[in-house]
């Protein structure tokens, strides 16, 4: 397995840090409990809950797209940051409204952020971490003073409705933060980051059609070729291994130890994966925030939705040191640390 790419400690000494100053989330109103999935597929509420920790998820109705969720979350994050201006919008998503153009410019336009830089990032379930690093990089490079980073996905739009292994897991949602230029000593300052990938295992999580490998023709793609597929068991083991390894790497870069972390907010892929990461790191499971029971796996929205849930429940409080981490298709993984700031609840 290739070692995680070496990335210089971030920010460079004396450089500008990206500081989290707003948080907003949104999930579509329709709630699908396990029983609704069990009513049409060969599965049960007991199996899904015992094997994944999920009880229900939010699902978009036909006609609702990723941008609709991203706009709602973005609006709330801007309000929380008390701003109506950003220099860049980074949208992490694997379920864009369409393959071309990127979804971010449309989201920016609908948020009244015309003329700001806007682009999509696709790192599947690690998207939000890659988005944060991109936003922080724009700030550190002096390209932007404020950046809106949104993680939004509607995986239920690409799931094979007859596949019990994936239909039981995924839900839809969006979460966003506003980053502003600040100093590394401030609460909310992000970094360092650890980001990595392993393309040898690209086939473990895929959508076969819709890209250049299967070129566009006048005939529709093979039936089912546009559905999402995942080799669950292999991914499960790698998710634990890589998220635990990335957490250790980022802590080393930060000069921190595991005991310095008050809360771990990591990708909500499976409750057993959260337990596995806690176990591998030798950390108590109650330091790991979990909202997977209510939202399922929401891909790029997972980490900000978990952050919001933890703030609402009081599990995450200003001043606490939090480690963010994720793992997803690509394969990709990433982590960062910050001291949680005082934010305006919206
Ligand atoms: O978000 C990015 C990364 N994604 C992840 O990290 C997800 C990682 N993977 C997982 O969370 C788990 O592998 C799953 C939840 C997808 C599956 O759970 P598992 O405990 O790993 O099950 P498995 O794939 O080993 O399958 C065990 C059995 C199989 O039946 P047989 O072949 O033993 O007869 C599956 O067909 O469980 C079956 N199965 C189900 N049974 C009832 C798979 N899904 C279901 C289901 N209901 N929904």
Coordinates of C-alpha atoms and ligand atoms in Angstrom, one line a residue:
X1 CA 0.0 0.0 0.0
X2 CA 1.5 3.4 -0.9
X3 CA 2.4 5.6 2.0
X4 CA 0.3 8.8 2.5
X5 CA 1.8 11.6 0.4
X6 CA 4.0 13.9 2.3
X7 CA 2.4 17.2 2.8
X8 CA 4.2 20.1 4.5
X9 CA 2.9 21.2 7.9
X10 CA 0.0 23.6 7.3
X11 CA 0.0 26.6 7.5
X12 CA 3.7 27.4 7.0
X13 CA 5.2 29.3 10.0
X14 CA 3.8 32.9 10.0
X15 CA 1.3 32.1 7.3
X16 CA -2.4 32.7 7.2
X17 CA -4.7 30.1 8.6
X18 CA -8.2 29.2 7.5
X19 CA -10.6 29.7 10.5
X20 CA -14.1 28.1 10.6
X21 CA -16.6 30.9 11.3
X22 CA -20.0 29.4 10.2
X23 CA -21.7 26.1 10.0
X24 CA -25.0 25.1 8.4
X25 CA -26.7 21.9 7.3
X26 CA -29.8 20.7 5.5
X27 CA -31.4 17.3 4.9
X28 CA -34.4 16.7 2.7
X29 CA -37.7 16.4 4.7
X30 CA -38.6 12.8 3.6
X31 CA -37.5 10.3 6.2
X32 CA -37.2 6.6 5.2
X33 CA -37.1 4.2 8.2
X34 CA -35.5 0.8 7.9
X35 CA -38.9 -0.8 7.8
X36 CA -39.7 0.9 4.5
X37 CA -36.6 -0.6 2.9
X38 CA -37.4 -4.0 4.5
X39 CA -40.9 -3.9 3.1
X40 CA -39.5 -4.1 -0.5
X41 CA -36.1 -5.9 -0.1
X42 CA -34.9 -9.1 1.5
X43 CA -33.6 -7.4 4.6
X44 CA -34.9 -6.3 8.1
X45 CA -34.8 -3.4 10.5
X46 CA -32.8 -5.7 12.9
X47 CA -30.2 -6.6 10.3
X48 CA -29.7 -3.0 9.1
X49 CA -29.5 -1.6 12.7
X50 CA -27.2 -4.4 14.0
X51 CA -24.8 -4.4 11.0
X52 CA -24.7 -0.6 10.4
X53 CA -26.2 1.3 13.3
X54 CA -28.7 3.0 10.9
X55 CA -32.4 3.4 11.9
X56 CA -33.5 5.9 9.2
X57 CA -32.2 8.2 6.5
X58 CA -33.4 11.3 4.7
X59 CA -34.1 10.9 1.0
X60 CA -34.7 13.4 -1.8
X61 CA -38.0 13.2 -3.7
X62 CA -37.9 12.9 -7.5
X63 CA -36.9 16.3 -9.0
X64 CA -34.7 17.4 -6.1
X65 CA -31.0 17.5 -6.9
X66 CA -27.8 17.9 -5.0
X67 CA -27.6 21.7 -5.7
X68 CA -31.0 22.1 -3.9
X69 CA -29.5 20.7 -0.7
X70 CA -26.3 22.5 -1.1
X71 CA -28.0 25.9 -1.5
X72 CA -30.0 25.3 1.7
X73 CA -26.9 24.3 3.7
X74 CA -24.9 27.1 2.2
X75 CA -27.5 29.7 3.1
X76 CA -27.4 28.5 6.7
X77 CA -23.6 28.5 6.9
X78 CA -23.5 32.1 5.5
X79 CA -26.1 33.2 8.1
X80 CA -24.2 31.5 10.9
X81 CA -21.0 33.4 9.8
X82 CA -23.0 36.6 9.4
X83 CA -21.7 37.2 5.9
X84 CA -23.1 37.4 2.4
X85 CA -19.7 37.5 0.6
X86 CA -17.1 34.8 -0.1
X87 CA -14.3 34.8 -2.7
X88 CA -14.7 31.1 -3.5
X89 CA -17.2 28.3 -3.2
X90 CA -15.9 24.7 -3.1
X91 CA -18.6 22.0 -3.5
X92 CA -17.6 18.5 -2.5
X93 CA -19.9 16.0 -4.3
X94 CA -19.9 12.8 -6.2
X95 CA -23.5 13.3 -7.3
X96 CA -23.4 16.6 -9.2
X97 CA -26.6 17.7 -10.8
X98 CA -25.1 16.7 -14.2
X99 CA -21.7 15.6 -15.5
X100 CA -21.0 19.0 -17.1
X101 CA -20.7 21.8 -16.0
X102 CA -19.7 21.6 -12.3
X103 CA -22.6 22.2 -9.9
X104 CA -20.8 24.8 -7.7
X105 CA -21.3 27.8 -10.0
X106 CA -25.0 27.2 -10.1
X107 CA -25.1 26.9 -6.2
X108 CA -23.0 30.2 -6.0
X109 CA -25.4 32.0 -8.3
X110 CA -28.4 30.9 -6.3
X111 CA -26.8 32.0 -3.1
X112 CA -26.2 35.5 -4.6
X113 CA -22.4 34.8 -4.7
X114 CA -22.1 35.7 -8.4
X115 CA -18.6 36.1 -9.7
X116 CA -16.9 34.2 -6.9
X117 CA -14.6 31.3 -7.9
X118 CA -16.7 28.1 -7.8
X119 CA -15.7 24.5 -8.5
X120 CA -16.6 20.9 -7.6
X121 CA -14.3 18.5 -5.7
X122 CA -14.9 14.7 -6.1
X123 CA -13.3 12.6 -3.4
X124 CA -16.4 10.6 -2.7
X125 CA -17.0 10.2 1.1
X126 CA -13.7 12.1 1.8
X127 CA -15.0 15.0 -0.2
X128 CA -15.6 17.4 2.7
X129 CA -12.0 16.9 4.0
X130 CA -10.6 17.5 0.5
X131 CA -12.9 20.5 0.2
X132 CA -11.7 22.0 3.5
X133 CA -8.1 21.5 2.4
X134 CA -8.8 23.2 -0.9
X135 CA -10.5 26.1 0.8
X136 CA -7.7 26.4 3.4
X137 CA -5.2 26.3 0.6
X138 CA -6.9 29.2 -1.3
X139 CA -6.8 31.3 1.9
X140 CA -3.2 30.4 2.7
X141 CA -2.1 31.3 -0.8
X142 CA -3.8 34.7 -0.6
X143 CA -6.3 33.8 -3.4
X144 CA -9.3 34.1 -1.1
X145 CA -10.2 35.7 2.2
X146 CA -13.4 33.9 2.7
X147 CA -14.4 30.5 1.3
X148 CA -17.7 28.6 1.5
X149 CA -17.1 24.8 1.6
X150 CA -20.1 22.6 1.0
X151 CA -20.4 18.8 1.2
X152 CA -23.6 17.7 -0.5
X153 CA -24.6 14.3 -1.9
X154 CA -27.8 12.6 -3.1
X155 CA -26.5 9.0 -3.3
X156 CA -30.1 7.7 -3.3
X157 CA -30.3 9.0 -6.8
X158 CA -27.6 6.6 -8.0
X159 CA -28.4 3.5 -5.8
X160 CA -29.8 0.4 -7.4
X161 CA -33.2 0.3 -5.6
X162 CA -33.0 -3.6 -5.8
X163 CA -29.5 -3.8 -4.1
X164 CA -30.1 -4.4 -0.4
X165 CA -26.4 -3.8 0.5
X166 CA -26.3 -0.2 -0.7
X167 CA -30.0 0.8 -0.5
X168 CA -29.9 0.1 3.2
X169 CA -26.9 2.4 3.9
X170 CA -27.1 5.6 2.0
X171 CA -29.1 8.8 2.7
X172 CA -29.0 12.3 1.3
X173 CA -27.9 15.6 2.9
X174 CA -25.7 18.7 2.8
X175 CA -23.4 20.5 5.3
X176 CA -21.4 23.6 4.9
X177 CA -18.8 25.8 6.7
X178 CA -17.5 29.3 6.0
X179 CA -13.7 29.7 6.3
X180 CA -12.1 33.1 6.8
X181 CA -8.5 34.2 6.9
X182 CA -7.1 34.3 10.4
X183 CA -4.2 33.1 12.6
X184 CA -3.3 29.5 13.7
X185 CA -3.8 30.4 17.3
X186 CA -7.5 31.3 17.0
X187 CA -10.3 28.8 17.9
X188 CA -11.6 27.4 14.6
X189 CA -8.1 27.4 12.8
X190 CA -7.8 24.4 10.6
X191 CA -4.8 22.2 10.2
X192 CA -2.5 20.5 9.7
X193 CA -4.1 18.2 7.1
X194 CA -3.4 14.6 6.1
X195 CA -4.8 13.7 2.7
X196 CA -4.1 10.4 0.8
X197 CA -5.3 8.1 -2.0
X198 CA -4.8 4.6 -3.3
X199 CA -6.1 4.3 -6.9
X200 CA -5.1 0.6 -7.0
X201 CA -8.4 0.0 -5.3
X202 CA -10.4 2.4 -7.5
X203 CA -12.8 -0.5 -8.5
X204 CA -14.0 -1.1 -4.9
X205 CA -16.4 1.9 -5.1
X206 CA -17.6 2.9 -8.6
X207 CA -20.2 4.1 -11.0
X208 CA -19.3 2.4 -14.3
X209 CA -21.1 4.7 -16.8
X210 CA -21.4 8.4 -17.3
X211 CA -17.7 9.1 -17.8
X212 CA -15.2 9.0 -20.7
X213 CA -14.4 5.3 -20.2
X214 CA -17.8 4.5 -21.7
X215 CA -18.2 7.2 -24.3
X216 CA -21.5 8.9 -25.0
X217 CA -23.5 7.4 -27.8
X218 CA -27.1 7.9 -29.1
X219 CA -28.0 4.8 -27.2
X220 CA -28.6 4.9 -23.5
X221 CA -26.0 3.2 -21.2
X222 CA -26.4 -0.5 -20.4
X223 CA -29.2 -0.9 -17.9
X224 CA -27.7 -0.6 -14.4
X225 CA -24.4 0.8 -15.6
X226 CA -25.1 4.1 -14.0
X227 CA -25.8 2.6 -10.6
X228 CA -23.3 2.9 -7.7
X229 CA -21.5 -0.3 -6.6
X230 CA -19.4 -1.0 -3.6
X231 CA -17.5 -4.1 -2.4
X232 CA -18.7 -3.6 1.2
X233 CA -16.5 -6.1 3.1
X234 CA -13.2 -5.0 1.5
X235 CA -14.1 -1.3 1.9
X236 CA -15.1 -1.9 5.5
X237 CA -11.6 -3.1 6.6
X238 CA -9.8 -0.5 4.6
X239 CA -12.0 2.3 6.1
X240 CA -11.0 1.4 9.6
X241 CA -7.3 1.0 8.7
X242 CA -7.0 4.2 6.7
X243 CA -9.1 6.4 9.0
X244 CA -7.1 5.3 12.1
X245 CA -3.8 5.7 10.2
X246 CA -4.7 9.1 8.9
X247 CA -5.7 10.3 12.4
X248 CA -2.3 9.2 13.7
X249 CA -0.5 10.9 10.9
X250 CA -2.3 14.2 11.3
X251 CA -1.7 14.2 15.1
X252 CA 2.0 13.6 14.5
X253 CA 2.1 16.6 12.2
X254 CA 0.2 18.7 14.7
X255 CA 2.5 17.6 17.6
X256 CA -0.5 16.3 19.5
X257 CA -1.3 13.0 21.1
X258 CA -4.6 11.1 21.0
X259 CA -5.4 12.2 24.6
X260 CA -5.4 15.8 23.4
X261 CA -8.5 15.1 21.2
X262 CA -11.8 15.6 23.0
X263 CA -14.0 14.5 20.1
X264 CA -13.5 12.5 16.9
X265 CA -15.9 13.5 14.1
X266 CA -15.3 11.0 11.4
X267 CA -17.2 9.8 8.3
X268 CA -20.4 8.1 9.4
X269 CA -20.2 5.0 7.1
X270 CA -21.1 2.3 9.6
X271 CA -21.3 2.3 13.4
X272 CA -19.1 -0.8 13.4
X273 CA -16.4 1.2 11.5
X274 CA -16.5 3.9 14.1
X275 CA -16.1 1.3 16.8
X276 CA -13.2 -0.3 14.8
X277 CA -11.4 3.0 14.5
X278 CA -11.8 3.7 18.2
X279 CA -10.5 0.3 19.0
X280 CA -7.5 0.6 16.7
X281 CA -6.6 3.9 18.2
X282 CA -7.2 2.7 21.7
X283 CA -9.7 5.4 22.4
X284 CA -13.1 5.3 24.2
X285 CA -16.0 4.9 21.7
X286 CA -17.9 7.8 23.4
X287 CA -15.2 10.2 22.1
X288 CA -16.6 9.4 18.6
X289 CA -19.6 11.5 17.6
X290 CA -22.3 9.4 15.9
X291 CA -25.5 10.5 14.1
X292 CA -25.5 7.6 11.6
X293 CA -28.7 6.2 13.2
X294 CA -30.6 9.2 11.9
X295 CA -29.0 10.0 8.6
X296 CA -27.1 6.9 7.3
X297 CA -24.1 7.4 5.1
X298 CA -24.4 10.8 3.5
X299 CA -21.0 10.7 1.8
X300 CA -19.6 14.3 1.4
X301 CA -22.2 15.7 3.8
X302 CA -21.4 13.2 6.6
X303 CA -18.8 15.1 8.6
X304 CA -20.5 18.5 8.7
X305 CA -23.9 16.8 9.5
X306 CA -22.1 15.0 12.4
X307 CA -20.5 18.3 13.5
X308 CA -23.9 20.0 13.5
X309 CA -25.6 17.1 15.4
X310 CA -22.8 17.1 18.0
X311 CA -23.1 20.9 18.5
X312 CA -26.9 20.6 18.9
X313 CA -26.6 17.8 21.5
X314 CA -23.9 19.6 23.4
X315 CA -21.5 16.8 22.8
X316 CA -19.2 19.3 21.0
X317 CA -18.5 22.5 22.8
X318 CA -16.4 25.6 22.0
X319 CA -12.8 25.1 23.1
X320 CA -12.8 21.4 22.6
X321 CA -10.2 19.9 20.3
X322 CA -11.7 17.9 17.5
X323 CA -10.3 15.6 14.9
X324 CA -12.2 15.4 11.6
X325 CA -11.6 12.4 9.4
X326 CA -13.0 10.6 6.4
X327 CA -12.5 7.7 4.0
X328 CA -14.2 7.0 0.6
X329 CA -14.0 5.9 -3.0
X330 CA -10.9 6.5 -5.0
X331 CA -9.8 5.2 -2.5
X332 CA -9.3 8.4 -0.6
X333 CA -8.9 9.5 3.0
X334 CA -8.1 12.6 5.0
X335 CA -7.9 14.2 8.5
X336 CA -7.5 17.6 10.1
X337 CA -7.7 19.0 13.6
X338 CA -9.1 22.2 15.1
X339 CA -10.2 23.7 18.4
X340 CA -13.9 24.1 18.1
X341 CA -15.0 27.8 17.8
X342 CA -18.0 29.6 19.2
X343 CA -20.5 29.7 16.3
X344 CA -23.9 31.3 15.8
X345 CA -26.5 28.5 15.7
X346 CA -29.0 28.8 12.8
Ligands
LIG1 O1 -18.7 5.6 2.7 C1 -17.6 5.1 2.1 C2 -17.1 3.8 2.5 N1 -18.2 2.9 2.7 C3 -18.1 2.1 3.7 O2 -17.2 2.3 4.5 C4 -19.1 0.9 3.9 C5 -18.3 -0.3 4.3 N2 -19.1 -1.5 4.3 C6 -20.1 -1.8 5.2 O3 -20.5 -0.9 5.9 C7 -20.6 -3.2 5.3 O4 -19.7 -4.0 4.6 C8 -22.0 -3.4 4.7 C9 -23.0 -2.7 5.7 C10 -22.1 -2.8 3.3 C11 -22.3 -4.9 4.7 O5 -22.2 -5.4 6.0 P1 -21.3 -6.7 6.3 O6 -21.5 -7.1 7.7 O7 -19.9 -6.4 5.8 O8 -22.0 -7.8 5.3 P2 -21.3 -8.6 4.1 O9 -21.1 -7.7 3.0 O10 -20.1 -9.4 4.6 O11 -22.4 -9.6 3.8 C12 -22.8 -10.6 4.8 C13 -24.1 -11.2 4.4 C14 -24.2 -11.5 2.9 O12 -25.0 -12.7 2.7 P3 -24.3 -14.1 2.5 O13 -23.5 -14.0 1.2 O14 -23.4 -14.3 3.7 O15 -25.4 -15.0 2.4 C15 -24.9 -10.3 2.3 O16 -25.6 -10.7 1.1 O17 -25.1 -10.2 4.6 C16 -25.9 -10.0 3.4 N3 -26.4 -8.6 3.3 C17 -27.6 -8.3 3.9 N4 -28.5 -9.1 4.5 C18 -29.6 -8.4 4.9 C19 -25.8 -7.5 2.8 N5 -26.6 -6.5 3.0 C20 -27.7 -6.9 3.6 C21 -28.9 -6.3 4.1 N6 -29.8 -7.1 4.7 N7 -29.2 -5.0 3.9

